[in-house]
Structure formats: C-alpha cells, structure tokens
Amino acid sequence: NPWLLCLSNYRAWKAGYQGKVSFLKKDLWKVNLSDCYNVIVFLAPSVKPPLATKLLAELPDEARVVAGRFPFPSWTPTSTLGQGLEQVWAYDMKEVRRAAQSSAEGSPV
C-alpha cells in the first residue's frame, strides 16, 4: 500500500529515525531478507505458513518478527502486547529456530 509506505516514512522522519530505518515496496516472495533485523508483518493467516518458511530460511538469528492482528500459528511468541484487534506478537528468530529444532528432534521418523 503506497499510502502506508509514505505514512511509515513520514512517522520515521518525525520520530528522528530517518536514515536508521527503511521501508521497502518490493515483492515479499522475491526480496532477500537476510540483512533484515526487524520485520513487521500485517498479513492474513493463510499467508503465515509459507512466510514462516521464508523467514526461517532467510532471517539472521538476531532478527525479531512482529506480527499484527494474526499470530504465526506454529511459532511461540517471545512476547505479546495488547488485546483483541490491537494485539501484536513478537518472535525472536533464535528462539523460533530453537523450538523448531527441538520439535523436529522429538518427532518420530
């Protein structure tokens, strides 16, 4: 949404973060996220499973993902804030990977 992109850039500038953050208008499925450390997503639940796979493959361990409105169904959040429609879930990728690895090791083959 180009309007939200403009609003995000304006708010970052107003808060003194110009040059410290960036908002990209790119195809989510084609862009490489390996140099991103803070990812905010506001997407429908149907998109979360394939996005989770992409984020696990590309984000560094130090990255944090914040999901608005809908959580990632297979991830345990590091923290949450708010309630109802205003709730957000934060996930630290190192913890998400650790849980995924533990789950995979405990699964019968």
mmCIF file of C-alpha atoms in Angstrom:
data_model
loop_
_atom_site.group_PDB
_atom_site.id
_atom_site.type_symbol
_atom_site.label_atom_id
_atom_site.label_comp_id
_atom_site.label_asym_id
_atom_site.label_seq_id
_atom_site.Cartn_x
_atom_site.Cartn_y
_atom_site.Cartn_z
ATOM 1 C CA ASN A 1 0.000 0.000 0.000
ATOM 2 C CA PRO A 2 1.781 3.180 -1.166
ATOM 3 C CA TRP A 3 -0.085 5.346 1.352
ATOM 4 C CA LEU A 4 1.101 3.247 4.280
ATOM 5 C CA LEU A 5 4.629 3.367 2.893
ATOM 6 C CA CYS A 6 4.504 7.172 2.811
ATOM 7 C CA LEU A 7 2.987 7.318 6.288
ATOM 8 C CA SER A 8 5.670 4.991 7.660
ATOM 9 C CA ASN A 9 8.459 7.096 6.166
ATOM 10 C CA TYR A 10 6.876 10.282 7.499
ATOM 11 C CA ARG A 11 6.487 8.866 11.003
ATOM 12 C CA ALA A 12 10.065 7.582 10.995
ATOM 13 C CA TRP A 13 11.279 11.036 9.952
ATOM 14 C CA LYS A 14 9.120 12.748 12.576
ATOM 15 C CA ALA A 15 10.432 10.404 15.292
ATOM 16 C CA GLY A 16 14.048 11.102 14.310
ATOM 17 C CA TYR A 17 14.748 7.742 12.662
ATOM 18 C CA GLN A 18 15.332 8.964 9.110
ATOM 19 C CA GLY A 19 18.286 7.046 7.693
ATOM 20 C CA LYS A 20 18.096 4.480 10.508
ATOM 21 C CA VAL A 21 15.097 2.513 9.205
ATOM 22 C CA SER A 22 13.824 1.681 5.764
ATOM 23 C CA PHE A 23 10.508 0.602 4.366
ATOM 24 C CA LEU A 24 10.568 -1.280 1.102
ATOM 25 C CA LYS A 25 7.955 -1.642 -1.601
ATOM 26 C CA LYS A 26 9.049 -4.978 -3.012
ATOM 27 C CA ASP A 27 7.618 -8.381 -3.793
ATOM 28 C CA LEU A 28 7.823 -10.148 -0.435
ATOM 29 C CA TRP A 29 8.407 -13.504 -2.078
ATOM 30 C CA LYS A 30 11.303 -12.274 -4.235
ATOM 31 C CA VAL A 31 13.185 -9.961 -1.870
ATOM 32 C CA ASN A 32 16.068 -11.374 0.172
ATOM 33 C CA LEU A 33 15.529 -10.678 3.881
ATOM 34 C CA SER A 34 18.923 -11.890 5.123
ATOM 35 C CA ASP A 35 20.043 -8.391 6.148
ATOM 36 C CA CYS A 36 16.811 -7.511 7.981
ATOM 37 C CA TYR A 37 16.751 -7.473 11.764
ATOM 38 C CA ASN A 38 13.254 -6.128 12.423
ATOM 39 C CA VAL A 39 10.361 -7.339 10.291
ATOM 40 C CA ILE A 40 6.788 -6.225 10.838
ATOM 41 C CA VAL A 41 4.009 -8.135 9.101
ATOM 42 C CA PHE A 42 0.315 -7.459 8.892
ATOM 43 C CA LEU A 43 -0.948 -10.279 6.730
ATOM 44 C CA ALA A 44 -3.837 -12.730 6.526
ATOM 45 C CA PRO A 45 -3.490 -16.080 8.331
ATOM 46 C CA SER A 46 -3.329 -18.005 5.047
ATOM 47 C CA VAL A 47 -0.023 -16.305 4.195
ATOM 48 C CA LYS A 48 1.663 -17.040 7.524
ATOM 49 C CA PRO A 49 2.787 -20.684 6.950
ATOM 50 C CA PRO A 50 4.685 -20.016 3.692
ATOM 51 C CA LEU A 51 6.021 -16.751 5.118
ATOM 52 C CA ALA A 52 7.247 -18.587 8.224
ATOM 53 C CA THR A 53 9.266 -20.893 5.974
ATOM 54 C CA LYS A 54 10.809 -17.920 4.152
ATOM 55 C CA LEU A 55 11.626 -16.054 7.368
ATOM 56 C CA LEU A 56 13.232 -19.133 8.933
ATOM 57 C CA ALA A 57 15.374 -19.619 5.832
ATOM 58 C CA GLU A 58 16.484 -16.009 5.418
ATOM 59 C CA LEU A 59 16.470 -14.014 8.656
ATOM 60 C CA PRO A 60 19.508 -13.961 10.941
ATOM 61 C CA ASP A 61 19.233 -15.340 14.491
ATOM 62 C CA GLU A 62 19.291 -11.785 15.870
ATOM 63 C CA ALA A 63 16.152 -10.800 13.934
ATOM 64 C CA ARG A 64 12.787 -10.082 15.500
ATOM 65 C CA VAL A 65 9.468 -10.505 13.723
ATOM 66 C CA VAL A 66 6.388 -8.631 14.910
ATOM 67 C CA ALA A 67 3.000 -9.814 13.648
ATOM 68 C CA GLY A 68 -0.115 -7.693 13.888
ATOM 69 C CA ARG A 69 -3.697 -8.954 14.025
ATOM 70 C CA PHE A 70 -2.830 -12.634 13.402
ATOM 71 C CA PRO A 71 -0.011 -14.653 15.031
ATOM 72 C CA PHE A 72 2.172 -17.223 13.317
ATOM 73 C CA PRO A 73 0.292 -20.452 14.104
ATOM 74 C CA SER A 74 3.301 -22.720 14.606
ATOM 75 C CA TRP A 75 5.562 -20.253 16.460
ATOM 76 C CA THR A 76 5.578 -19.443 20.163
ATOM 77 C CA PRO A 77 5.885 -15.692 20.695
ATOM 78 C CA THR A 78 8.666 -14.236 22.796
ATOM 79 C CA SER A 79 6.225 -11.558 23.938
ATOM 80 C CA THR A 80 2.808 -10.125 23.175
ATOM 81 C CA LEU A 81 1.280 -6.705 23.622
ATOM 82 C CA GLY A 82 -2.320 -5.533 23.516
ATOM 83 C CA GLN A 83 -5.567 -7.419 23.175
ATOM 84 C CA GLY A 84 -8.104 -8.268 20.520
ATOM 85 C CA LEU A 85 -7.669 -6.415 17.239
ATOM 86 C CA GLU A 86 -4.816 -4.388 18.740
ATOM 87 C CA GLN A 87 -2.729 -7.405 19.784
ATOM 88 C CA VAL A 88 0.761 -7.966 18.377
ATOM 89 C CA TRP A 89 3.089 -10.938 18.749
ATOM 90 C CA ALA A 90 6.899 -10.656 18.800
ATOM 91 C CA TYR A 91 9.127 -13.549 17.813
ATOM 92 C CA ASP A 92 12.897 -13.731 18.250
ATOM 93 C CA MET A 93 14.236 -15.873 15.430
ATOM 94 C CA LYS A 94 16.856 -17.579 17.586
ATOM 95 C CA GLU A 95 14.074 -18.837 19.886
ATOM 96 C CA VAL A 96 11.825 -19.792 16.963
ATOM 97 C CA ARG A 97 14.653 -21.845 15.434
ATOM 98 C CA ARG A 98 15.466 -23.476 18.762
ATOM 99 C CA ALA A 99 11.820 -24.531 19.210
ATOM 100 C CA ALA A 100 11.594 -25.791 15.616
ATOM 101 C CA GLN A 101 14.775 -27.819 16.041
ATOM 102 C CA SER A 102 13.567 -29.300 19.349
ATOM 103 C CA SER A 103 10.250 -30.195 17.743
ATOM 104 C CA ALA A 104 11.970 -31.839 14.772
ATOM 105 C CA GLU A 105 14.304 -33.831 17.032
ATOM 106 C CA GLY A 106 11.397 -35.061 19.133
ATOM 107 C CA SER A 107 9.255 -36.109 16.163
ATOM 108 C CA PRO A 108 9.114 -39.777 15.253
ATOM 109 C CA VAL A 109 10.623 -40.545 11.857
#
